[in-house]
mmCIF file of C-alpha atoms and ligand atoms in Angstrom:
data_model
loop_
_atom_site.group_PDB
_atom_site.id
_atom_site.type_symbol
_atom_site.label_atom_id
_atom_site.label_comp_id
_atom_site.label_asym_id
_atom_site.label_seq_id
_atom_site.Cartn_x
_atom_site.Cartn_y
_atom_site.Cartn_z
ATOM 1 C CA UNK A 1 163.262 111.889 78.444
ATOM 2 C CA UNK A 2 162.618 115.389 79.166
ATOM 3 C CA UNK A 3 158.729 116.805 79.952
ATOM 4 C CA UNK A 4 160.435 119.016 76.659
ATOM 5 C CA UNK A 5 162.792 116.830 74.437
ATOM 6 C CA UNK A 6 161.592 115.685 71.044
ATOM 7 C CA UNK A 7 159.330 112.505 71.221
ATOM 8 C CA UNK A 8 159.178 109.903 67.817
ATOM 9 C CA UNK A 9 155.941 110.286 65.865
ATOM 10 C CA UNK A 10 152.823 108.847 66.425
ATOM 11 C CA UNK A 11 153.135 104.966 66.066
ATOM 12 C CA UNK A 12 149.783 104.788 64.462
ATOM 13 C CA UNK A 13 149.766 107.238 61.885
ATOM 14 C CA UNK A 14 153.080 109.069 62.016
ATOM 15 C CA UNK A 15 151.412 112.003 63.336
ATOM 16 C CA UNK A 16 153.301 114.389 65.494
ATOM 17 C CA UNK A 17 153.344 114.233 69.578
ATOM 18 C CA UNK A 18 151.765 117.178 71.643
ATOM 19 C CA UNK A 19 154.847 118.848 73.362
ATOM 20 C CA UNK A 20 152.874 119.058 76.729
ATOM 21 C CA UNK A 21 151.067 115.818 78.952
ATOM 22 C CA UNK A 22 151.036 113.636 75.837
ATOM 23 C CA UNK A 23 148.635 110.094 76.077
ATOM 24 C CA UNK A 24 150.623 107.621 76.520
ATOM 25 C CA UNK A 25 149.389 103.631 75.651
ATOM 26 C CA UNK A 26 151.848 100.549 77.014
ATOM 27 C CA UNK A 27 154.397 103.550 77.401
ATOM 28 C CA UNK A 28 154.256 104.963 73.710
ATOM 29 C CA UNK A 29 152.953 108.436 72.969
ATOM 30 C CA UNK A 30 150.220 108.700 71.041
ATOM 31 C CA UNK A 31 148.961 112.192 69.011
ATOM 32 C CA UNK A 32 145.889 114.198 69.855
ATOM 33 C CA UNK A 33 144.426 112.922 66.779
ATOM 34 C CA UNK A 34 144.657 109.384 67.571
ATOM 35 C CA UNK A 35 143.856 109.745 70.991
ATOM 36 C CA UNK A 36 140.158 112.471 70.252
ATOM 37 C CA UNK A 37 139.013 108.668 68.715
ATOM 38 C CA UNK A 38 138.721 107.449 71.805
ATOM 39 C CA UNK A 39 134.953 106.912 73.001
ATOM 40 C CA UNK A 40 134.882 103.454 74.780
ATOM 41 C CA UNK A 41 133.274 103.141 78.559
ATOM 42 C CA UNK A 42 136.487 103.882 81.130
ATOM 43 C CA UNK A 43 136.838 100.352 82.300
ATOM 44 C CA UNK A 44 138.014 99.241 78.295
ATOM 45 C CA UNK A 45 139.866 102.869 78.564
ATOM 46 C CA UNK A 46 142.181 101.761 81.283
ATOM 47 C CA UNK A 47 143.200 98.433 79.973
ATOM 48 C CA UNK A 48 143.898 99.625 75.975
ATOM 49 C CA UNK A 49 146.791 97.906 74.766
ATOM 50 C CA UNK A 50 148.617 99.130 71.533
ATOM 51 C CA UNK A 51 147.194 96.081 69.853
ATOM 52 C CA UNK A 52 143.816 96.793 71.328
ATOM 53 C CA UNK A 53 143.766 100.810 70.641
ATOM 54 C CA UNK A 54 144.773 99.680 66.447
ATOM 55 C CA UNK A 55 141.470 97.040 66.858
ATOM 56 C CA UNK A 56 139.517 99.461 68.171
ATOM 57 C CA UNK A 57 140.150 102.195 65.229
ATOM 58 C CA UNK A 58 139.086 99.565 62.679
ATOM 59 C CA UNK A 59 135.919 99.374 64.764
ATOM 60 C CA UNK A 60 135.907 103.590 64.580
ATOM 61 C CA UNK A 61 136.119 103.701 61.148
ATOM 62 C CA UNK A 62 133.147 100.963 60.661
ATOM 63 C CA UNK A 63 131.262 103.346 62.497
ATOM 64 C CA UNK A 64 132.244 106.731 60.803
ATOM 65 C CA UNK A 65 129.978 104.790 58.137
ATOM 66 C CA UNK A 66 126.813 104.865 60.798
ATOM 67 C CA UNK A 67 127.893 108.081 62.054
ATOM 68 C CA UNK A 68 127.379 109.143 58.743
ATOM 69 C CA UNK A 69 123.570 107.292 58.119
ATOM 70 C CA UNK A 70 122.149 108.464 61.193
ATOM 71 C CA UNK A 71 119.254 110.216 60.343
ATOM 72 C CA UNK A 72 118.115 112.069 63.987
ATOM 73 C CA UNK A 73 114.578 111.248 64.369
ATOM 74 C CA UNK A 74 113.878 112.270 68.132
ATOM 75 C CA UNK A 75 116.108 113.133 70.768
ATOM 76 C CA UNK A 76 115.274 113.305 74.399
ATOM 77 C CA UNK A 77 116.778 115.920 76.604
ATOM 78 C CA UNK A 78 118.674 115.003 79.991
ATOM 79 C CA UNK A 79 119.232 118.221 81.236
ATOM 80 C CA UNK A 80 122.089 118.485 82.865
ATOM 81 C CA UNK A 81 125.351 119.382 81.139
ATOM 82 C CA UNK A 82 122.944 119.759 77.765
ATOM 83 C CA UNK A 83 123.253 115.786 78.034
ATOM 84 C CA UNK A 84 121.451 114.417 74.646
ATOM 85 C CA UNK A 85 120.109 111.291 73.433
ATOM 86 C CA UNK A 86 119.808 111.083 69.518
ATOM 87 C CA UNK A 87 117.058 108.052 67.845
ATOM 88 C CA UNK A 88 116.895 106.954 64.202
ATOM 89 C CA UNK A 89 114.147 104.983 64.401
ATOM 90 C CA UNK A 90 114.446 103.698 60.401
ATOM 91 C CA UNK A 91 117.835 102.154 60.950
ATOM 92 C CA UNK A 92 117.795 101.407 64.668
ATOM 93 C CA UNK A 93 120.103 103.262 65.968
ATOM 94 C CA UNK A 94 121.226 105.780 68.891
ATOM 95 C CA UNK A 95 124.339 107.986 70.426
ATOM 96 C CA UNK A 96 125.073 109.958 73.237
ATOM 97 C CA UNK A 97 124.741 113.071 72.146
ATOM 98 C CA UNK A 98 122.771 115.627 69.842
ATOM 99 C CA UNK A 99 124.992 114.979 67.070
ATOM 100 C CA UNK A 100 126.507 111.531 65.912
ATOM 101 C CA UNK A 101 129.314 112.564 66.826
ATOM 102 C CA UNK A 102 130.558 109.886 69.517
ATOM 103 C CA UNK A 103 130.031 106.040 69.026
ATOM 104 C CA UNK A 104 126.702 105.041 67.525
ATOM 105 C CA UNK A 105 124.937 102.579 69.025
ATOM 106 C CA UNK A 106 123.181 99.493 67.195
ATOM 107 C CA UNK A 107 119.886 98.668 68.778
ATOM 108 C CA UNK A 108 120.761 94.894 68.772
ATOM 109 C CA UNK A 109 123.880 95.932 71.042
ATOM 110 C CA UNK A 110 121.748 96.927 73.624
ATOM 111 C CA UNK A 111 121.338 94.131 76.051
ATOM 112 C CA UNK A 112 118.949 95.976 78.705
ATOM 113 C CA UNK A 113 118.192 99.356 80.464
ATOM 114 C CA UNK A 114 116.937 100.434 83.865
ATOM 115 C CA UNK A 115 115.574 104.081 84.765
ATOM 116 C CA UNK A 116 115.526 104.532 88.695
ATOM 117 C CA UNK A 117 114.143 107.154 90.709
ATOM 118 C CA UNK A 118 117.363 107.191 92.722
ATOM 119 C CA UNK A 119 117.264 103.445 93.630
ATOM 120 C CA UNK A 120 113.901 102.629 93.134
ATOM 121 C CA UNK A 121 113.327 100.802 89.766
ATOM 122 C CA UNK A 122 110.859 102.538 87.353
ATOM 123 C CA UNK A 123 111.272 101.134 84.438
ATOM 124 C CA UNK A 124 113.485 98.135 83.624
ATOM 125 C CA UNK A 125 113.584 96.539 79.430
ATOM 126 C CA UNK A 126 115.043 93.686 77.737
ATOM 127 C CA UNK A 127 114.618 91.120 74.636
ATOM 128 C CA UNK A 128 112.019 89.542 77.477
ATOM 129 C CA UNK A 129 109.363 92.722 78.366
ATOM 130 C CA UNK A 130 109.529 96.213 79.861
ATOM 131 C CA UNK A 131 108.606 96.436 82.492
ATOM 132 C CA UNK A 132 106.937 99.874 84.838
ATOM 133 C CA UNK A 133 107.126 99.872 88.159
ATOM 134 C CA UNK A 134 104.509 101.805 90.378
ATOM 135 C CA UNK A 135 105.974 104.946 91.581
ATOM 136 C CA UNK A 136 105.620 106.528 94.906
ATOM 137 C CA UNK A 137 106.699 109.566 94.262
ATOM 138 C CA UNK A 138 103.502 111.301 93.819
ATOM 139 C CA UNK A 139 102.077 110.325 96.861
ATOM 140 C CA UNK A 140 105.599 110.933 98.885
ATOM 141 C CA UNK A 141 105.369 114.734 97.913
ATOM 142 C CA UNK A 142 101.225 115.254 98.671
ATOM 143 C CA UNK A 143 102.735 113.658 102.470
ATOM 144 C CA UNK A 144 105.087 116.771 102.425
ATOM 145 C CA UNK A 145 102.049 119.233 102.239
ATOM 146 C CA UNK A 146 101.783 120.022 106.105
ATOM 147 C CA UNK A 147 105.423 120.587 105.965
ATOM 148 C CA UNK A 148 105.576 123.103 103.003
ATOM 149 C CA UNK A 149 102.191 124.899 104.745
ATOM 150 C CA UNK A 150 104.301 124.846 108.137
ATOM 151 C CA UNK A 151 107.215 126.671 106.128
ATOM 152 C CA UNK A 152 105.338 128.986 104.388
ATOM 153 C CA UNK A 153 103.473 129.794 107.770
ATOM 154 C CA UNK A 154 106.833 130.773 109.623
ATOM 155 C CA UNK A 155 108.080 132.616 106.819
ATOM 156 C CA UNK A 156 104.725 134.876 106.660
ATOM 157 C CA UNK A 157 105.165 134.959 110.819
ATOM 158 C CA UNK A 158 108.827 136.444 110.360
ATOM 159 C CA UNK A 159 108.148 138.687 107.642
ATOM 160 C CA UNK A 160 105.282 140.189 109.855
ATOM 161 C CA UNK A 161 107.814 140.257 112.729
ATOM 162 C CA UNK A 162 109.875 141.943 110.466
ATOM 163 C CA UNK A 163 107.717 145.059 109.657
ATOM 164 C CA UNK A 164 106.190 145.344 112.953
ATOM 165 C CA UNK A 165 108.394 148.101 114.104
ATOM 166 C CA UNK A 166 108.172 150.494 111.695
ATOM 167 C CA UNK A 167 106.363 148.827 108.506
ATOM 168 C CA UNK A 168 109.380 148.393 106.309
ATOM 169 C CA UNK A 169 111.269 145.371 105.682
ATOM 170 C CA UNK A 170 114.189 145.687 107.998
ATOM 171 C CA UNK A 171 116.036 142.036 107.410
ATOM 172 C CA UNK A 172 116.168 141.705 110.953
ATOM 173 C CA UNK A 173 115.559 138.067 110.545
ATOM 174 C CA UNK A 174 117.595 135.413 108.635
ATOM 175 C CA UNK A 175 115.146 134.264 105.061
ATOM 176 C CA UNK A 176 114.164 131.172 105.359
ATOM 177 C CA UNK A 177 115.008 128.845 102.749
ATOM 178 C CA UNK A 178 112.951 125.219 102.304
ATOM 179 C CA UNK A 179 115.880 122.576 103.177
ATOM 180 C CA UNK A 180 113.820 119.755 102.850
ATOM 181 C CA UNK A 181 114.886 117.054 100.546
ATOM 182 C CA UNK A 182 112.724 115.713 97.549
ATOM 183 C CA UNK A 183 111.061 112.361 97.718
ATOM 184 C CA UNK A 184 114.026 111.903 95.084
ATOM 185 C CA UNK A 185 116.860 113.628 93.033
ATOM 186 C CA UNK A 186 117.554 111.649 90.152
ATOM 187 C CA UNK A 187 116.572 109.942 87.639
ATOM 188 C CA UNK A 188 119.141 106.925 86.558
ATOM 189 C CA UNK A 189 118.984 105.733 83.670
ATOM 190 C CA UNK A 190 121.658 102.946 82.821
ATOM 191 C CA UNK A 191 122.225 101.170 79.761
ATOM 192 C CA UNK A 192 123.935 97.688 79.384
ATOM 193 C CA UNK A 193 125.208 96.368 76.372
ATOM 194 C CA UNK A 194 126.578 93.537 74.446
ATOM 195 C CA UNK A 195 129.243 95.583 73.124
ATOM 196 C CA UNK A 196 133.411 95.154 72.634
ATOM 197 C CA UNK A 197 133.706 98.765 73.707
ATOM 198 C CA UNK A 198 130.952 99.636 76.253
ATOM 199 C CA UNK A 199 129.474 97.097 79.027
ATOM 200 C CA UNK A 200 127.470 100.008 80.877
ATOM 201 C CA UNK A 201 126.133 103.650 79.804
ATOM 202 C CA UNK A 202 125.070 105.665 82.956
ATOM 203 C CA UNK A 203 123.294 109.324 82.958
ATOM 204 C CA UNK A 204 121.313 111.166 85.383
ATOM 205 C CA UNK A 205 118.219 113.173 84.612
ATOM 206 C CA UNK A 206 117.226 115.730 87.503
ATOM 207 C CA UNK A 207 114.454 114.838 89.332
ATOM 208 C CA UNK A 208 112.418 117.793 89.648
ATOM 209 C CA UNK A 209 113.188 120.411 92.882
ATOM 210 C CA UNK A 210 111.075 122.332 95.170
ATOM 211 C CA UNK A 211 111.720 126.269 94.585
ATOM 212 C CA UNK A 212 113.177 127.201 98.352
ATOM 213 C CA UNK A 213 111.191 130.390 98.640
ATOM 214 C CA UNK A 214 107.718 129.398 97.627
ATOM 215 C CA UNK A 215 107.537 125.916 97.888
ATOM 216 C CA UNK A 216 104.390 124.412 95.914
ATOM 217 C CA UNK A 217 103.269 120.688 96.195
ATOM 218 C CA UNK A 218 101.240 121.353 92.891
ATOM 219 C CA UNK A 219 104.285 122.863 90.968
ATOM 220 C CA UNK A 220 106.332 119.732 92.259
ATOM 221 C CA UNK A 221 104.131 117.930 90.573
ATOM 222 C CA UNK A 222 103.358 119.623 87.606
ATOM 223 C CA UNK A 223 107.509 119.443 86.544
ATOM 224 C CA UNK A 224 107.335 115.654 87.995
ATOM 225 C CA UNK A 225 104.752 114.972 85.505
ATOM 226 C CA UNK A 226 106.914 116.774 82.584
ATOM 227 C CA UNK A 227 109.872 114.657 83.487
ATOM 228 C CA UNK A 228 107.917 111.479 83.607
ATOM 229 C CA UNK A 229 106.784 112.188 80.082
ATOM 230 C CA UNK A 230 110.098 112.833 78.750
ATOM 231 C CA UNK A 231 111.138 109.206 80.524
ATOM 232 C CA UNK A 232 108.098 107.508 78.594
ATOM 233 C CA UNK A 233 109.804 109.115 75.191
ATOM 234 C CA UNK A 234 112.998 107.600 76.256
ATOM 235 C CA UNK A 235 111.796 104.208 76.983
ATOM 236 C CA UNK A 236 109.432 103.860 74.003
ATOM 237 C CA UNK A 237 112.529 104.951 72.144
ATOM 238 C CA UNK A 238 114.810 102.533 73.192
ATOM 239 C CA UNK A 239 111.965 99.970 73.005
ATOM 240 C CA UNK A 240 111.182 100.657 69.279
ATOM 241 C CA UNK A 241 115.253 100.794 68.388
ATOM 242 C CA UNK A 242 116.237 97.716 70.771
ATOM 243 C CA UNK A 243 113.049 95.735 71.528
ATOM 244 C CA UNK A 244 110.409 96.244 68.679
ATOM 245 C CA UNK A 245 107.314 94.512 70.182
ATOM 246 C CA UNK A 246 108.125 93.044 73.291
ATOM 247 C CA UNK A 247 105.262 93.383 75.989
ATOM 248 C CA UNK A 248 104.822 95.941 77.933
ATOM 249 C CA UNK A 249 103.917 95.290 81.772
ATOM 250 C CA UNK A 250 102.975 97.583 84.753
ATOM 251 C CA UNK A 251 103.688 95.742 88.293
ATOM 252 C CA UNK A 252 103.549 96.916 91.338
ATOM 253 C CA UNK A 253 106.180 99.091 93.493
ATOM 254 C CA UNK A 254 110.035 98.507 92.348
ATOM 255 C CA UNK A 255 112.165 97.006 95.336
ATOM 256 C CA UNK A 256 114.560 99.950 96.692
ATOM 257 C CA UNK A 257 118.105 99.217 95.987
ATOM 258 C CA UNK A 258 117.756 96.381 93.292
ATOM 259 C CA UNK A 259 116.520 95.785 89.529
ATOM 260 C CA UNK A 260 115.431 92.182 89.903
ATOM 261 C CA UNK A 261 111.932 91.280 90.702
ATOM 262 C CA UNK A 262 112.414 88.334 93.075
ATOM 263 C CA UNK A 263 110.223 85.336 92.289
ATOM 264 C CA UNK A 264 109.065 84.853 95.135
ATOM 265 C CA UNK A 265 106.979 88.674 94.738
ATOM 266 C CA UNK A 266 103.549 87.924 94.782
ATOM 267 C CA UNK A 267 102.261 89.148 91.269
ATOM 268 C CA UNK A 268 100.571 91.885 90.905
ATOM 269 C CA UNK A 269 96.924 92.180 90.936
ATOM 270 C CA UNK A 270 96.297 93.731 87.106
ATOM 271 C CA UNK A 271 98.617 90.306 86.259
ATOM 272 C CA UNK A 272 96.075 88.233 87.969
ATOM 273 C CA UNK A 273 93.407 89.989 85.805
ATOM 274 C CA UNK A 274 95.254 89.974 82.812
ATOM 275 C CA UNK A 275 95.569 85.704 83.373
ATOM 276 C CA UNK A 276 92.003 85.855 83.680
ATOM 277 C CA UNK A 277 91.164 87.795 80.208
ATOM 278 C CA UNK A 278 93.692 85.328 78.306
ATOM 279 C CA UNK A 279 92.018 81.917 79.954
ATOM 280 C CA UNK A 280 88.415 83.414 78.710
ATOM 281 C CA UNK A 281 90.094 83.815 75.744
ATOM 282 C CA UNK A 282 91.638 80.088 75.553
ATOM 283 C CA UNK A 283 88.075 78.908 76.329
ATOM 284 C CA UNK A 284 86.872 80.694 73.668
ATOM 285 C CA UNK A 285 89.301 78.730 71.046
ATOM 286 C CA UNK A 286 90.857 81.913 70.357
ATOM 287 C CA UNK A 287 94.211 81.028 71.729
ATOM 288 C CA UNK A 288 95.851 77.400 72.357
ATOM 289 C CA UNK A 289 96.610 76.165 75.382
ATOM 290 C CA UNK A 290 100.217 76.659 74.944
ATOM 291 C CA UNK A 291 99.554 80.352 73.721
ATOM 292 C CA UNK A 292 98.288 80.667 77.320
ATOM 293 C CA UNK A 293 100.542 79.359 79.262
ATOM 294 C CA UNK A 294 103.478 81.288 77.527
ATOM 295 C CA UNK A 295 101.394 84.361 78.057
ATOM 296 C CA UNK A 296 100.538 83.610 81.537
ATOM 297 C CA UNK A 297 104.197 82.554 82.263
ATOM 298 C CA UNK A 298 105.054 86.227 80.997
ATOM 299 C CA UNK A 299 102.481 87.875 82.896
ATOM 300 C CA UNK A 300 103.891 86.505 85.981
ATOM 301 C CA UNK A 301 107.097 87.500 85.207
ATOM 302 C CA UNK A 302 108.528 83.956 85.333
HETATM 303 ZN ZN1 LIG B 401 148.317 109.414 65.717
#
C-alpha cells in the first residue's frame, strides 16, 4: 500500500484515516480521533493491542464522567514546560495538567510517591506514613560561600584590569560566568500507581539556579525556600487526596540513590523522643499497651 493510496476507515468508529504517518495498532490504521484518546504511561502505549486500545476507550469514557466533576481546588506549578498539577480535594481526585483534560486520577489509585532532590529522597508517602527526609541542601550551598566570594573577587579584579588603561570598559578580558554546579538540579517527583493504564508518573521541578553574573548564597536560598514550599503544597495535596490521615514523620538524611530506609538505619533521634512521649503516655493509662507498641513500631519505621 502506497504512503498515498486510500486506507479502509477507522476500525473503531468508521472514522476516516489521516492521508500522512497514520497510527497504526497490530497493523490497522487508526484515525486521529481515536488515537488523541490516548493518555496511558508509554510502557502500556507500546504493547496496545486492538482488543486492548477498544478496553481502554470504555475506561476513557468512564472517565470523561470525572473529567467532567473535577472541581480544581489547588494546583501546584512545576515550572518547566508550564507543567501543572490540578487537586479536588472534595472528591479526591487529581490530573496532569491545569485542566482535566488528560486522565484523572482517583486518589485510591495512587499507590505511593517520592520527591528527590536529584537522588536524594525528600519526601517519600504511602497508605503506611510520609515520610521527610532531612535535607542538605541548605547547608551544601552556605559551603559554596568562599567560592562565590572568590568569583565575585576575580571578576571585580578583571573589570579593574579592564579600565586601567584608559577608564572605559574596553572588553579586553573574557566575562566571567559562575560554572559551578548547584548542590542539586531537580526536583523528582514520581508517582506510582495501582492503575490498568499508568504504573509510574515522573516530572521534574527545577531546583533553583545560581544567577552566573552575581552569584548570591542568600538569593539561592531565598528561591530554595520558595520551591520547598511549593513541594510541601504538593505533598500535603497528595496526602489529603491519597492518604487522608496517615502520620507524618521527619527522619534523618535520605540515603543517595535509593527510596528505602534500610532497617538496619539507626532511628532517628526525634523517633527516640517521640517513643518516649507515647510510653509517658501509656503509663499514664492514656493509651494501651498495644496502642504503644503500634505507635512505637511506626515511629521506628518498622
Ligand atoms: Zn477512529
Amino acid at each position: 500500500m502506497g504512503l498515498f493510496s486510500k486506507k479502509p476507515p477507522c476500525p473503531i468508529c468508521g472514522g476516516k484515516i489521516p492521508m500522512i504517518l497514520p497510527t497504526k495498532i497490530e497493523g490497522e490504521y487508526i484515525c486521529n480521533n481515536c488515537y488523541g484518546r490516548i493518555d496511558m504511561g508509554a510502557d502500556k502505549e507500546s504493547n496496545l493491542t486492538m482488543q486492548g486500545f477498544r478496553e481502554y476507550l470504555a475506561f476513557y469514557d468512564q472517565n470523561q464522567i470525572l473529567k467532567g466533576q473535577f472541581v480544581i481546588d489547588q494546583q501546584i506549578d512545576f515550572g518547566l514546560w508550564d507543567t501543572k498539577m490540578i487537586f479536588d480535594h472534595q472528591n479526591r481526585l487529581f490530573c496532569m495538567s491545569k485542566n482535566p483534560d488528560k486522565t484523572v486520577f482517583e486518589g485510591k489509585q495512587l499507590k505511593s510517591f517520592t520527591i528527590k532532590e536529584d537522588s536524594t529522597p525528600l519526601f517519600e508517602g504511602s497508605a503506611a506514613g510520609i515520610r521527610r527526609y532531612t535535607s542538605t541542601v541548605t547547608e551544601r550551598a552556605m559551603a559554596m560561600a568562599p567560592q562565590i566570594a572568590q568569583f565575585a573577587a576575580n571578576r571585580q579584579m578583571a573589570r579593574t584590569l579592564d579600565r586601567l588603561d584608559d577608564g572605559k570598559v574596553n572588553n579586553s578580558a573574557p566575562v566571567q560566568y559562575f560554572d559551578i554546579p548547584e548542590p542539586f538540579q531537580a526536583f523528582n517527583v514520581e508517582l506510582h500507581f495501582d492503575h490498568p493504564y499508568w504504573t509510574v508518573l515522573k516530572c521534574d521541578m527545577d531546583g533553583p539556579r545560581f544567577n552566573n553574573t552575581l552569584p548570591d548564597v542568600n538569593n539561592y536560598l531565598r528561591s530554595y525556600q520558595q520551591s520547598i514550599e511549593e513541594i510541601e503544597r504538593l505533598v500535603a495535596a497528595l496526602r489529603m487526596v491519597a492518604f487522608p490521615g496517615v502520620p507524618e514523620q521527619s527522619v534523618g538524611p535520605g540515603m543517595m540513590g535509593t527510596g528505602v530506609l534500610h532497617a538496619s538505619m539507626a532511628p532517628p533521634a526525634d523517633a527516640i523522643e517521640e517513643i518516649k512521649k507515647y510510653k509517658a503516655l501509656m503509663e499514664d493509662g492514656v493509651l494501651s499497651q498495644q496502642e504503644f507498641e503500634a505507635k512505637k513500631k511506626q515511629l521506628l519505621g518498622i
